[in-house]
PDB file of C-alpha atoms in Angstrom:
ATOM      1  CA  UNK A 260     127.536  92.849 104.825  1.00 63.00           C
ATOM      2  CA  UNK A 261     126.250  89.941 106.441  1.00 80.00           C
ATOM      3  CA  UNK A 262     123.149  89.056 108.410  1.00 83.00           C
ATOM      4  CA  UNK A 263     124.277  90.218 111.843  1.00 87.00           C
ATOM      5  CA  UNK A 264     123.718  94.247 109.811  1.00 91.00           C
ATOM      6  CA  UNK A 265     120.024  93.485 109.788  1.00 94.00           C
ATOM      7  CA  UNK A 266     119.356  91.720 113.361  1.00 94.00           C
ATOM      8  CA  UNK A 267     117.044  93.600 115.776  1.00 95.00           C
ATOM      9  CA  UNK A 268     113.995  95.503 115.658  1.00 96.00           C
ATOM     10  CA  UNK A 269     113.191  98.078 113.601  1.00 97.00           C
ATOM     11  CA  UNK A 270     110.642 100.627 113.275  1.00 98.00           C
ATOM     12  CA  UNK A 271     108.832 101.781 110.480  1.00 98.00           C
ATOM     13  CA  UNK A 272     108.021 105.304 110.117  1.00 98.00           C
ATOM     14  CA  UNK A 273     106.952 105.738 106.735  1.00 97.00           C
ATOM     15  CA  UNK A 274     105.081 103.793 103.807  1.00 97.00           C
ATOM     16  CA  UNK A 275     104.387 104.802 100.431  1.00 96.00           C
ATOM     17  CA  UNK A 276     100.965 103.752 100.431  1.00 95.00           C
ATOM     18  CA  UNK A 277      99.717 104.442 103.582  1.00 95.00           C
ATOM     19  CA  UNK A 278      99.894 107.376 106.407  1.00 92.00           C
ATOM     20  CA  UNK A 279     101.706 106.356 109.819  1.00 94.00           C
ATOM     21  CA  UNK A 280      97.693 106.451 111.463  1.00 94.00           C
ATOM     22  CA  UNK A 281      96.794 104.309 109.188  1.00 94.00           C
ATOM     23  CA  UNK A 282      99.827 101.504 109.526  1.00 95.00           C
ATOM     24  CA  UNK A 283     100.039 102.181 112.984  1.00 95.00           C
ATOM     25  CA  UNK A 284      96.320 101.336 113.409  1.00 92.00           C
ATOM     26  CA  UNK A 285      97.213  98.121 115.476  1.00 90.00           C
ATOM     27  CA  UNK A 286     100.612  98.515 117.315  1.00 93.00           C
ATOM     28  CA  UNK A 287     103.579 101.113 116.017  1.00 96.00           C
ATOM     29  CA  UNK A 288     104.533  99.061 112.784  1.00 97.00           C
ATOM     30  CA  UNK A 289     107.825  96.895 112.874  1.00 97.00           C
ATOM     31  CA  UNK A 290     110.145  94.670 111.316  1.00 98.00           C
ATOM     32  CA  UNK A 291     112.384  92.390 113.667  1.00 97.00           C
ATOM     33  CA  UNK A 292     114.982  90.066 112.239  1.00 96.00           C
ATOM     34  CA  UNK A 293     116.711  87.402 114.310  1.00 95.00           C
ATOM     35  CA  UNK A 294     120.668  85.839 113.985  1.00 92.00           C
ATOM     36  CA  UNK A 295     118.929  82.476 112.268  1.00 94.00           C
ATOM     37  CA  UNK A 296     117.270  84.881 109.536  1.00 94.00           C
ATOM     38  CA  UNK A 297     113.964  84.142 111.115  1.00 96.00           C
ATOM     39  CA  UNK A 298     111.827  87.401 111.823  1.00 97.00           C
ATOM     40  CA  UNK A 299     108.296  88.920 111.944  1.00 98.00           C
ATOM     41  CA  UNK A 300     106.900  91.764 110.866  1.00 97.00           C
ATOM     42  CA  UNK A 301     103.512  94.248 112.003  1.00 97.00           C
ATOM     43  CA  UNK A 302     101.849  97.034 109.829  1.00 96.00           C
ATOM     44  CA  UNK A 303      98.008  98.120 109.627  1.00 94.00           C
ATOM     45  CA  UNK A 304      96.170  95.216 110.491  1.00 94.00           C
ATOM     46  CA  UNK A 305      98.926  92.294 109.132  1.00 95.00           C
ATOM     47  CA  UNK A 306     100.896  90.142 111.129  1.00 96.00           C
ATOM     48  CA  UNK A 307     103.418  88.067 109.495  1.00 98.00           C
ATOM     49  CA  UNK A 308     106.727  85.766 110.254  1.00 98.00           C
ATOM     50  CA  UNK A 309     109.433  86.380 107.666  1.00 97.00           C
ATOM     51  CA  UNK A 310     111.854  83.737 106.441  1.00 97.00           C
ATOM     52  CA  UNK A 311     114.915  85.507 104.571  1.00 97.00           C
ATOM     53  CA  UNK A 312     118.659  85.711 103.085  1.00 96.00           C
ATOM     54  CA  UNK A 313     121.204  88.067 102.335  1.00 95.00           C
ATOM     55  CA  UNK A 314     121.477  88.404  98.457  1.00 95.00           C
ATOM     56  CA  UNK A 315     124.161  89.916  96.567  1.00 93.00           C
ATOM     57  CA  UNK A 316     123.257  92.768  93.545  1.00 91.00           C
ATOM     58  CA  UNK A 317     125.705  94.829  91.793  1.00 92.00           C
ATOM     59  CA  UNK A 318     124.525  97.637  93.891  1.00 86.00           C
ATOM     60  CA  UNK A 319     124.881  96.098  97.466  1.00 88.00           C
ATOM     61  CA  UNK A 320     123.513  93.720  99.344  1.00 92.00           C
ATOM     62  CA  UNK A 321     119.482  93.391 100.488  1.00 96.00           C
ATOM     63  CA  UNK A 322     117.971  91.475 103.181  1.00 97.00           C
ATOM     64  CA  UNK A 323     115.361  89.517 101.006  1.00 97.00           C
ATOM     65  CA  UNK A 324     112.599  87.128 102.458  1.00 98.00           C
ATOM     66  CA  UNK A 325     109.534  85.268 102.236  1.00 98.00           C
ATOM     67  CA  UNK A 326     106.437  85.799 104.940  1.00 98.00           C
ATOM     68  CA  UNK A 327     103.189  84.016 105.733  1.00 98.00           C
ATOM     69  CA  UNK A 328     100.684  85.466 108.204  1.00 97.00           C
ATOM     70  CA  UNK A 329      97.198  87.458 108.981  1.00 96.00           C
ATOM     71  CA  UNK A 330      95.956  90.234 107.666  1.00 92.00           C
ATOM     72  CA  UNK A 331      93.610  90.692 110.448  1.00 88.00           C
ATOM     73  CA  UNK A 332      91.132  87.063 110.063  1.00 88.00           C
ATOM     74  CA  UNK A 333      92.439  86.538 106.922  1.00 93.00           C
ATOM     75  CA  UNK A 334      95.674  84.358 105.916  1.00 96.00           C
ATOM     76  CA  UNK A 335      98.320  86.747 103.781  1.00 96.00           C
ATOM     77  CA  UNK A 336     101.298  85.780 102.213  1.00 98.00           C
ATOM     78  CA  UNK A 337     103.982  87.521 100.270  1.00 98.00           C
ATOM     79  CA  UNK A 338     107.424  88.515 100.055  1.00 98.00           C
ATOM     80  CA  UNK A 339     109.959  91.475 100.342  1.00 98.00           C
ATOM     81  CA  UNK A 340     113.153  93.112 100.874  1.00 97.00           C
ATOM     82  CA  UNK A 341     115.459  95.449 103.097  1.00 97.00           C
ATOM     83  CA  UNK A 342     118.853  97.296 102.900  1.00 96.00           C
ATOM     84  CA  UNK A 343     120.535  99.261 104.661  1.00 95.00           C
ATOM     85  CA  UNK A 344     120.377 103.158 104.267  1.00 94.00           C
ATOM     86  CA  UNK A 345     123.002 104.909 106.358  1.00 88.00           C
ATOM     87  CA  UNK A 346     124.001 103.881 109.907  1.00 89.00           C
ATOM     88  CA  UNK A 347     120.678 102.757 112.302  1.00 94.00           C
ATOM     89  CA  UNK A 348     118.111 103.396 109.179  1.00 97.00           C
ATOM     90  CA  UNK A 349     116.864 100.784 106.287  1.00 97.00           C
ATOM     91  CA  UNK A 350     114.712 101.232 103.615  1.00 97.00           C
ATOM     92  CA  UNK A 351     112.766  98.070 101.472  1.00 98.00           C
ATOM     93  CA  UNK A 352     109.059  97.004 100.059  1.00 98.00           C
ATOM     94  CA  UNK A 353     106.735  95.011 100.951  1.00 97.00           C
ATOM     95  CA  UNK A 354     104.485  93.068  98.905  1.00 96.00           C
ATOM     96  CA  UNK A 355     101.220  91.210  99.720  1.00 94.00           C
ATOM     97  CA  UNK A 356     100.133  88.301  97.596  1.00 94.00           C
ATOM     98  CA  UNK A 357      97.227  89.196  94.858  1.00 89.00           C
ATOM     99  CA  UNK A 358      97.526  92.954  96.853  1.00 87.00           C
ATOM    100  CA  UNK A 359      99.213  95.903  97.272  1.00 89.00           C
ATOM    101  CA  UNK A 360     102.841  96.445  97.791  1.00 92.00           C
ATOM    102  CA  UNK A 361     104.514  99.576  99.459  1.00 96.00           C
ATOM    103  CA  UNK A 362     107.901 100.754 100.214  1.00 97.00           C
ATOM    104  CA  UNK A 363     109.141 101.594 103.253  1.00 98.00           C
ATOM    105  CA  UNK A 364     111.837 103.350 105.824  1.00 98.00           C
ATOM    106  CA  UNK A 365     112.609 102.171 108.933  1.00 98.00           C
ATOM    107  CA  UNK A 366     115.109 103.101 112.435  1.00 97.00           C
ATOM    108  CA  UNK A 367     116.885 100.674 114.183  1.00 96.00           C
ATOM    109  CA  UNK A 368     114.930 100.282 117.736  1.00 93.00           C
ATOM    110  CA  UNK A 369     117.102  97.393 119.133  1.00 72.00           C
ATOM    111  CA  UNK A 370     119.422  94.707 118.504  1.00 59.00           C
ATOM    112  CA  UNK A 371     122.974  95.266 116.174  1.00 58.00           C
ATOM    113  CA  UNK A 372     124.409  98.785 116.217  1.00 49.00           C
TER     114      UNK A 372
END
């Protein structure tokens, strides 16, 4: 698995801690990830770009990364991770700095197939 598996937007569909009206409140949620490993992310009201690497566990491979952002006026930091969960469809967690964290599923919108 390499970084080219995770390039290209994808959409999130469900959260453990919060129903899709609530972190689809802004814009349909999202997490986009680019060929340099530079991405951004959108859910509820928090905005964030993500800085990441592939790391290596004895049960596969995740997508882990850094992020820095706005949680609507206010600055939000934290970190997280993704893997992949069958062919177009991820699965990771947020977490939010001093906050919550959540897991999360996601499709693959564009990018790699």
């Amino acid at each position: 698995m390499a970084i080219k598996d995770f390039i290209g937007k994808w959409r999130i569909y469900e959260m453990e801690e919060w129903e899709q009206d609530d972190f689809d409140a802004r814009d349909k949620a999202y997490i986009k990830i680019g060929k340099d490993k530079i991405g951004e992310f959108q859910f509820l009201y928090l905005f964030a770009d993500i800085d990441s690497r592939i790391v290596k566990y004895p049960d596969g491979e995740k997508l882990e990364f850094t992020w820095e952002g706005e949680d609507g006026c206010e600055a939000a930091s934290g970190s997280g991770w993704m893997k992949l969960a069958g062919e177009n469809k991820a699965e990771g967690e947020f977490r939010i700095h001093k906050g919550d964290s959540s897991g999360f599923k996601a499709r693959r919108m564009e990018g790699r197939r």
